Amino acid sequence: MTDALKPGATIGILGGGQLGRMLSVAASRLGFKTHIFDPGANPPAGQVADQVTTAGYEDSAALLAFANAVDVVTYEFENIPTAALDIIESHGPIRPSREALRISQDRLTEKTFLQSLDLHIAPFADITDAASLEAALAEIGTPAILKTRRFGYDGKGQARIMSPDQADEALNAMAGAPSVLEGFVNFSHEVSVIAARGITGEVACYDPGENVHRDGILHTTTVPARLSASQRMDAVLLAAKVLNALDYVGVLGVELFVTPQGLVVNEIAPRVHNSGHWTQNGCAVDQFEQHIRAVAGWPLGDGQRHSDVVMENLIGDDMDRLPELAKERDCALHLYGKAEAKPGRKMAHVNRITRPQK
Amino acid sequence: MTDALKPGATIGILGGGQLGRMLSVAASRLGFKTHIFDPGANPPAGQVADQVTTAGYEDSAALLAFANAVDVVTYEFENIPTAALDIIESHGPIRPSREALRISQDRLTEKTFLQSLDLHIAPFADITDAASLEAALAEIGTPAILKTRRFGYDGKGQARIMSPDQADEALNAMAGAPSVLEGFVNFSHEVSVIAARGITGEVACYDPGENVHRDGILHTTTVPARLSASQRMDAVLLAAKVLNALDYVGVLGVELFVTPQGLVVNEIAPRVHNSGHWTQNGCAVDQFEQHIRAVAGWPLGDGQRHSDVVMENLIGDDMDRLPELAKERDCALHLYGKAEAKPGRKMAHVNRITRPQK
C-alpha cells in the first residue's frame, strides 16, 4: 500500500446517481471523503458525499476546480464527454483508464476489442445506411438486433428485426445514429461476472450472478447462477482476460449469455454494475468498496461470498411495496434517495439473503 | 407504517462522531437524509450527512433551526444538556424519549430504575461525602468501585477501592462530583445485548455478544457469546423488560456480567452501542438501521444473524495495522474518518466474518 491513498484522501466521482451514492458510502467505510460532480441539482449521491459540484461536463472551470480538489477521479457511467476527461486527466489520474471508457462508449469498438481477445460474441456488423444493413442481414440472418453504437442503456436505442422487411423501420428508429447489427444468440439464461483488478495487477472476481430482465431493465440477480464448474471457470478467465488487456484498475461488469456452445459475451461495463448489488449483503467487501479499493491503490477483497443472495430492483411504483418489504425477514433495503418514482426509474433494490455459504 | 416517516424525510442526529456517522449511512439506505448537530468542526458524521450544523448545545437559535429542519431527532450519546432537549422537544419528537436519557445520564437513577424492575445489579450506594463512603464500604465491602454519577464513559471517572484505606484517595479522584459506590461482581465474562423497540411496541434483540476490554475500552465483541440457552433467554427477557418499562423507541445496549448466579446488569446505554457493531456484517438489518427504523416508525428487522462475527476496535495507533488488515480475507473495515489517531481514540473497527449461520 505504498502508493495507496491514505484515509482522509478525497475520491472524486463523476456522476451522482445511485452508483455514485453507493460508491460514496463504501468510500466512507475506508475513511475516504468523496466529491461528486453531477450536472443535476441534488443528485442522490450528494446526500452522502462530503462535497458536491453541480455543473455541466462542458464547464471547464468547474471541472478544473473539481480535479484540483480530489486525489483520484472515478466515474459511475461510461458516457462522459472526451473533452471533460481531457481536462481532468491533466490534473490527476482517472481510474479506470480512458482506454476502458473509449472502448465501452462505442458498441462497435467494444465488439472489435472483444473479438481481438478471441472471446465468443454474437456476429455483428457496422451499419451506416440501408445498404450496409441489407448486406449485414443477408450475412447474419434474422432475428437480429440493431443498436446505436453509443449512448444505449437499459434497452434504449435498440430495435429488434424479426425479418428483413423490418429493416427500414429499425433503421429509422436509430434516427441516423451510427449503429451496429447483432445476430441473435440462442441462450438459455444470462449471467454476469463482476470482476476487479487492482493497481498492482491482482484480479478478483465475485461469483457469477444470474440475471432476469423485465422490459429491458434488470429485474433480479440470483447468486449462485446456474452454471457448471467449467462455465464458472470460463467466466472468471474471460473477465480476467478483459481486465488484463485493458490494464484495468477498478470494477468491471461482464454480461454473458449461457449457450449450449459455451459463454458468449454480451457487453462490458467499465464500472460497478447493477448485477453486482447483491455483494452488499453477500460479501465482506462489496463491489462498491472493491472499486474504491482498486482506484485508491488498496488491496482487493477476494470476492468470497458468505451468503446466497437474490437481488431485486425496485422500479417506479414498485416503491409502493416498501411497507411490506420492510417487514420481510433477511431482506436488506437499499433506497437511492430519489425524490420522484417515475415509471422505469430505478428507485431502490432489495437483497434477500437466502442461504449462508462457506 | 401509517405514521412512519417517508423516504426523503430528514433525521436529525445530535452528535457527529462515529455512531452518528454510521447512523447516517444506515439512514441513507432507507432513503432518509440526515442532519448532524455537533459543536466540533468537521465531525466524522458530517462527511456522509446531507446537512451539518456546527454549534454548541447552548446555542438556542441553532437548536431551533435544527429542530425545524428535521422530521425527528435522535442522538448518538446520552449526555445532552437538558435545556437543549427542551428546545428541540418543543418542535418535534426526540427518540428515544427524554425519560431514557434522564435515567441513563445518572448512574444512581439508572441503578434505582433497574432495581425497581427486579433486575440483578451489583450492590450500590449513593456517595455524597467521606462519611457516606465509609458507611457504604462497611455495608458493601471491598473490592468496590467508586464512579461519578454523571459523564463517565470508557472507564473515565472511576476509581477502584481494594481496601477501606483507599477510600479517601478514591473520593478525591471524583473531584467533588456526586458519586455512587458499586460492589464488585465476581463474573466470568461480560456480554451485551443490543435490543430495539419499535413505535408500536414490538421488540427485537440481536444475539448477545461477548465483550473483552483493554484499558477500560472495548477491545473485541465475539458473536455468539458463551452463554447457555437459558442465559440467552434471560438476556433477551431482561432487555425487553427495560425497553417496555421505558416505553422505549430505538436501540438500547445492555451490558451484562455473567456469574454463576445468573446475569447481572452492569449498565444500559440508550443508543446504538460499540458492542453492536458486529451486526453490520452479521445481519441483514444492522443496529444502526434498526435504530433508524425505530425512530422513523418503520417495522424492525428481527435481529436474525446470518454469520458469526468477531468485532475488533482499532484504537489510536492500531491504525498502523491497516495495510495488513486490508489484505485479510472476510475482514470488513469500518473507518470513522477521524483526522488524527490519538492514543485511546476509537478510529475504526473491523468485523471478521468467522462462520455463516442459519
mmCIF file of N, CA and C in Angstrom, chain A residues 243-291:
data_model
loop_
_atom_site.group_PDB
_atom_site.id
_atom_site.type_symbol
_atom_site.label_atom_id
_atom_site.label_comp_id
_atom_site.label_asym_id
_atom_site.label_seq_id
_atom_site.Cartn_x
_atom_site.Cartn_y
_atom_site.Cartn_z
ATOM 1 N N LEU A 243 -9.833 -7.621 -18.275
ATOM 2 C CA LEU A 243 -9.193 -6.703 -17.332
ATOM 3 C C LEU A 243 -7.716 -6.500 -17.660
ATOM 4 N N ASN A 244 -7.038 -7.604 -17.936
ATOM 5 C CA ASN A 244 -5.600 -7.513 -18.195
ATOM 6 C C ASN A 244 -5.317 -6.804 -19.520
ATOM 7 N N ALA A 245 -6.153 -7.089 -20.527
ATOM 8 C CA ALA A 245 -5.949 -6.463 -21.829
ATOM 9 C C ALA A 245 -6.073 -4.948 -21.735
ATOM 10 N N LEU A 246 -6.912 -4.491 -20.815
ATOM 11 C CA LEU A 246 -7.142 -3.046 -20.674
ATOM 12 C C LEU A 246 -6.209 -2.422 -19.634
ATOM 13 N N ASP A 247 -5.358 -3.235 -18.998
ATOM 14 C CA ASP A 247 -4.541 -2.760 -17.860
ATOM 15 C C ASP A 247 -5.469 -2.002 -16.896
ATOM 16 N N TYR A 248 -6.562 -2.665 -16.618
ATOM 17 C CA TYR A 248 -7.706 -2.044 -15.946
ATOM 18 C C TYR A 248 -7.466 -1.869 -14.448
ATOM 19 N N VAL A 249 -7.991 -0.785 -13.881
ATOM 20 C CA VAL A 249 -7.979 -0.583 -12.428
ATOM 21 C C VAL A 249 -9.397 -0.229 -11.985
ATOM 22 N N GLY A 250 -10.033 -1.135 -11.242
ATOM 23 C CA GLY A 250 -11.396 -0.882 -10.782
ATOM 24 C C GLY A 250 -12.263 -2.101 -10.998
ATOM 25 N N VAL A 251 -13.562 -1.894 -10.845
ATOM 26 C CA VAL A 251 -14.532 -2.973 -11.042
ATOM 27 C C VAL A 251 -15.102 -2.894 -12.448
ATOM 28 N N LEU A 252 -15.285 -4.060 -13.055
ATOM 29 C CA LEU A 252 -15.833 -4.158 -14.408
ATOM 30 C C LEU A 252 -16.961 -5.186 -14.393
ATOM 31 N N GLY A 253 -18.061 -4.866 -15.060
ATOM 32 C CA GLY A 253 -19.144 -5.830 -15.180
ATOM 33 C C GLY A 253 -19.108 -6.467 -16.561
ATOM 34 N N VAL A 254 -19.231 -7.786 -16.609
ATOM 35 C CA VAL A 254 -19.256 -8.507 -17.890
ATOM 36 C C VAL A 254 -20.552 -9.295 -17.961
ATOM 37 N N GLU A 255 -21.392 -8.967 -18.949
ATOM 38 C CA GLU A 255 -22.641 -9.708 -19.154
ATOM 39 C C GLU A 255 -22.408 -10.839 -20.138
ATOM 40 N N LEU A 256 -22.888 -12.015 -19.776
ATOM 41 C CA LEU A 256 -22.636 -13.220 -20.574
ATOM 42 C C LEU A 256 -23.925 -13.962 -20.866
ATOM 43 N N PHE A 257 -24.034 -14.465 -22.104
ATOM 44 C CA PHE A 257 -25.120 -15.368 -22.442
ATOM 45 C C PHE A 257 -24.631 -16.798 -22.253
ATOM 46 N N VAL A 258 -25.464 -17.616 -21.637
ATOM 47 C CA VAL A 258 -25.123 -19.031 -21.479
ATOM 48 C C VAL A 258 -25.780 -19.805 -22.616
ATOM 49 N N THR A 259 -24.958 -20.462 -23.450
ATOM 50 C CA THR A 259 -25.468 -21.228 -24.592
ATOM 51 C C THR A 259 -24.915 -22.643 -24.514
ATOM 52 N N PRO A 260 -25.529 -23.556 -25.261
ATOM 53 C CA PRO A 260 -25.006 -24.928 -25.264
ATOM 54 C C PRO A 260 -23.557 -24.972 -25.751
ATOM 55 N N GLN A 261 -23.138 -23.982 -26.542
ATOM 56 C CA GLN A 261 -21.764 -23.961 -27.059
ATOM 57 C C GLN A 261 -20.800 -23.238 -26.124
ATOM 58 N N GLY A 262 -21.311 -22.722 -25.012
ATOM 59 C CA GLY A 262 -20.429 -22.009 -24.076
ATOM 60 C C GLY A 262 -20.907 -20.596 -23.805
ATOM 61 N N LEU A 263 -20.059 -19.812 -23.175
ATOM 62 C CA LEU A 263 -20.428 -18.453 -22.781
ATOM 63 C C LEU A 263 -20.151 -17.472 -23.918
ATOM 64 N N VAL A 264 -21.119 -16.606 -24.169
ATOM 65 C CA VAL A 264 -20.985 -15.577 -25.188
ATOM 66 C C VAL A 264 -21.035 -14.222 -24.487
ATOM 67 N N VAL A 265 -20.031 -13.379 -24.766
ATOM 68 C CA VAL A 265 -20.012 -12.067 -24.109
ATOM 69 C C VAL A 265 -21.041 -11.148 -24.751
ATOM 70 N N ASN A 266 -21.946 -10.608 -23.946
ATOM 71 C CA ASN A 266 -22.919 -9.641 -24.447
ATOM 72 C C ASN A 266 -22.315 -8.249 -24.434
ATOM 73 N N GLU A 267 -21.963 -7.754 -23.248
ATOM 74 C CA GLU A 267 -21.279 -6.463 -23.206
ATOM 75 C C GLU A 267 -20.508 -6.304 -21.919
ATOM 76 N N ILE A 268 -19.642 -5.292 -21.904
ATOM 77 C CA ILE A 268 -18.880 -4.989 -20.700
ATOM 78 C C ILE A 268 -19.217 -3.578 -20.244
ATOM 79 N N ALA A 269 -19.115 -3.345 -18.951
ATOM 80 C CA ALA A 269 -19.360 -2.011 -18.389
ATOM 81 C C ALA A 269 -18.195 -1.667 -17.470
ATOM 82 N N PRO A 270 -17.508 -0.565 -17.755
ATOM 83 C CA PRO A 270 -16.286 -0.238 -17.004
ATOM 84 C C PRO A 270 -16.588 0.478 -15.705
ATOM 85 N N ARG A 271 -17.352 -0.200 -14.844
ATOM 86 C CA ARG A 271 -17.845 0.435 -13.613
ATOM 87 C C ARG A 271 -18.536 -0.611 -12.765
ATOM 88 N N VAL A 272 -18.926 -0.202 -11.549
ATOM 89 C CA VAL A 272 -19.803 -1.059 -10.763
ATOM 90 C C VAL A 272 -21.092 -1.257 -11.542
ATOM 91 N N HIS A 273 -21.752 -2.380 -11.276
ATOM 92 C CA HIS A 273 -22.823 -2.811 -12.163
ATOM 93 C C HIS A 273 -24.035 -3.238 -11.346
ATOM 94 N N ASN A 274 -25.205 -2.936 -11.843
ATOM 95 C CA ASN A 274 -26.442 -3.287 -11.148
ATOM 96 C C ASN A 274 -26.484 -4.763 -10.755
ATOM 97 N N SER A 275 -25.926 -5.627 -11.601
ATOM 98 C CA SER A 275 -25.973 -7.061 -11.302
ATOM 99 C C SER A 275 -24.970 -7.451 -10.204
ATOM 100 N N GLY A 276 -24.215 -6.481 -9.686
ATOM 101 C CA GLY A 276 -23.298 -6.743 -8.577
ATOM 102 C C GLY A 276 -23.787 -6.199 -7.247
ATOM 103 N N HIS A 277 -25.010 -5.666 -7.226
ATOM 104 C CA HIS A 277 -25.527 -5.088 -5.974
ATOM 105 C C HIS A 277 -25.688 -6.142 -4.874
ATOM 106 N N TRP A 278 -25.870 -7.392 -5.263
ATOM 107 C CA TRP A 278 -26.037 -8.471 -4.278
ATOM 108 C C TRP A 278 -24.835 -8.569 -3.339
ATOM 109 N N THR A 279 -23.654 -8.147 -3.816
ATOM 110 C CA THR A 279 -22.446 -8.272 -2.993
ATOM 111 C C THR A 279 -22.535 -7.471 -1.695
ATOM 112 N N GLN A 280 -23.399 -6.457 -1.662
ATOM 113 C CA GLN A 280 -23.554 -5.663 -0.431
ATOM 114 C C GLN A 280 -23.964 -6.515 0.757
ATOM 115 N N ASN A 281 -24.736 -7.562 0.484
ATOM 116 C CA ASN A 281 -25.188 -8.416 1.575
ATOM 117 C C ASN A 281 -24.693 -9.854 1.455
ATOM 118 N N GLY A 282 -23.774 -10.090 0.517
ATOM 119 C CA GLY A 282 -23.259 -11.437 0.346
ATOM 120 C C GLY A 282 -21.763 -11.566 0.614
ATOM 121 N N CYS A 283 -21.083 -10.435 0.756
ATOM 122 C CA CYS A 283 -19.619 -10.460 0.844
ATOM 123 C C CYS A 283 -19.130 -9.446 1.881
ATOM 124 N N ALA A 284 -17.970 -9.726 2.464
ATOM 125 C CA ALA A 284 -17.382 -8.776 3.420
ATOM 126 C C ALA A 284 -16.983 -7.486 2.703
ATOM 127 N N VAL A 285 -16.496 -7.621 1.483
ATOM 128 C CA VAL A 285 -16.126 -6.455 0.673
ATOM 129 C C VAL A 285 -17.027 -6.446 -0.559
ATOM 130 N N ASP A 286 -17.914 -5.464 -0.651
ATOM 131 C CA ASP A 286 -18.863 -5.452 -1.774
ATOM 132 C C ASP A 286 -18.232 -4.796 -3.007
ATOM 133 N N GLN A 287 -18.969 -4.816 -4.137
ATOM 134 C CA GLN A 287 -18.394 -4.298 -5.384
ATOM 135 C C GLN A 287 -18.049 -2.811 -5.287
ATOM 136 N N PHE A 288 -18.788 -2.075 -4.477
ATOM 137 C CA PHE A 288 -18.530 -0.638 -4.382
ATOM 138 C C PHE A 288 -17.216 -0.389 -3.645
ATOM 139 N N GLU A 289 -17.051 -1.083 -2.523
ATOM 140 C CA GLU A 289 -15.792 -0.962 -1.795
ATOM 141 C C GLU A 289 -14.634 -1.518 -2.624
ATOM 142 N N GLN A 290 -14.900 -2.601 -3.345
ATOM 143 C CA GLN A 290 -13.866 -3.199 -4.201
ATOM 144 C C GLN A 290 -13.373 -2.168 -5.219
ATOM 145 N N HIS A 291 -14.309 -1.456 -5.810
ATOM 146 C CA HIS A 291 -13.950 -0.435 -6.800
ATOM 147 C C HIS A 291 -13.126 0.680 -6.145
#
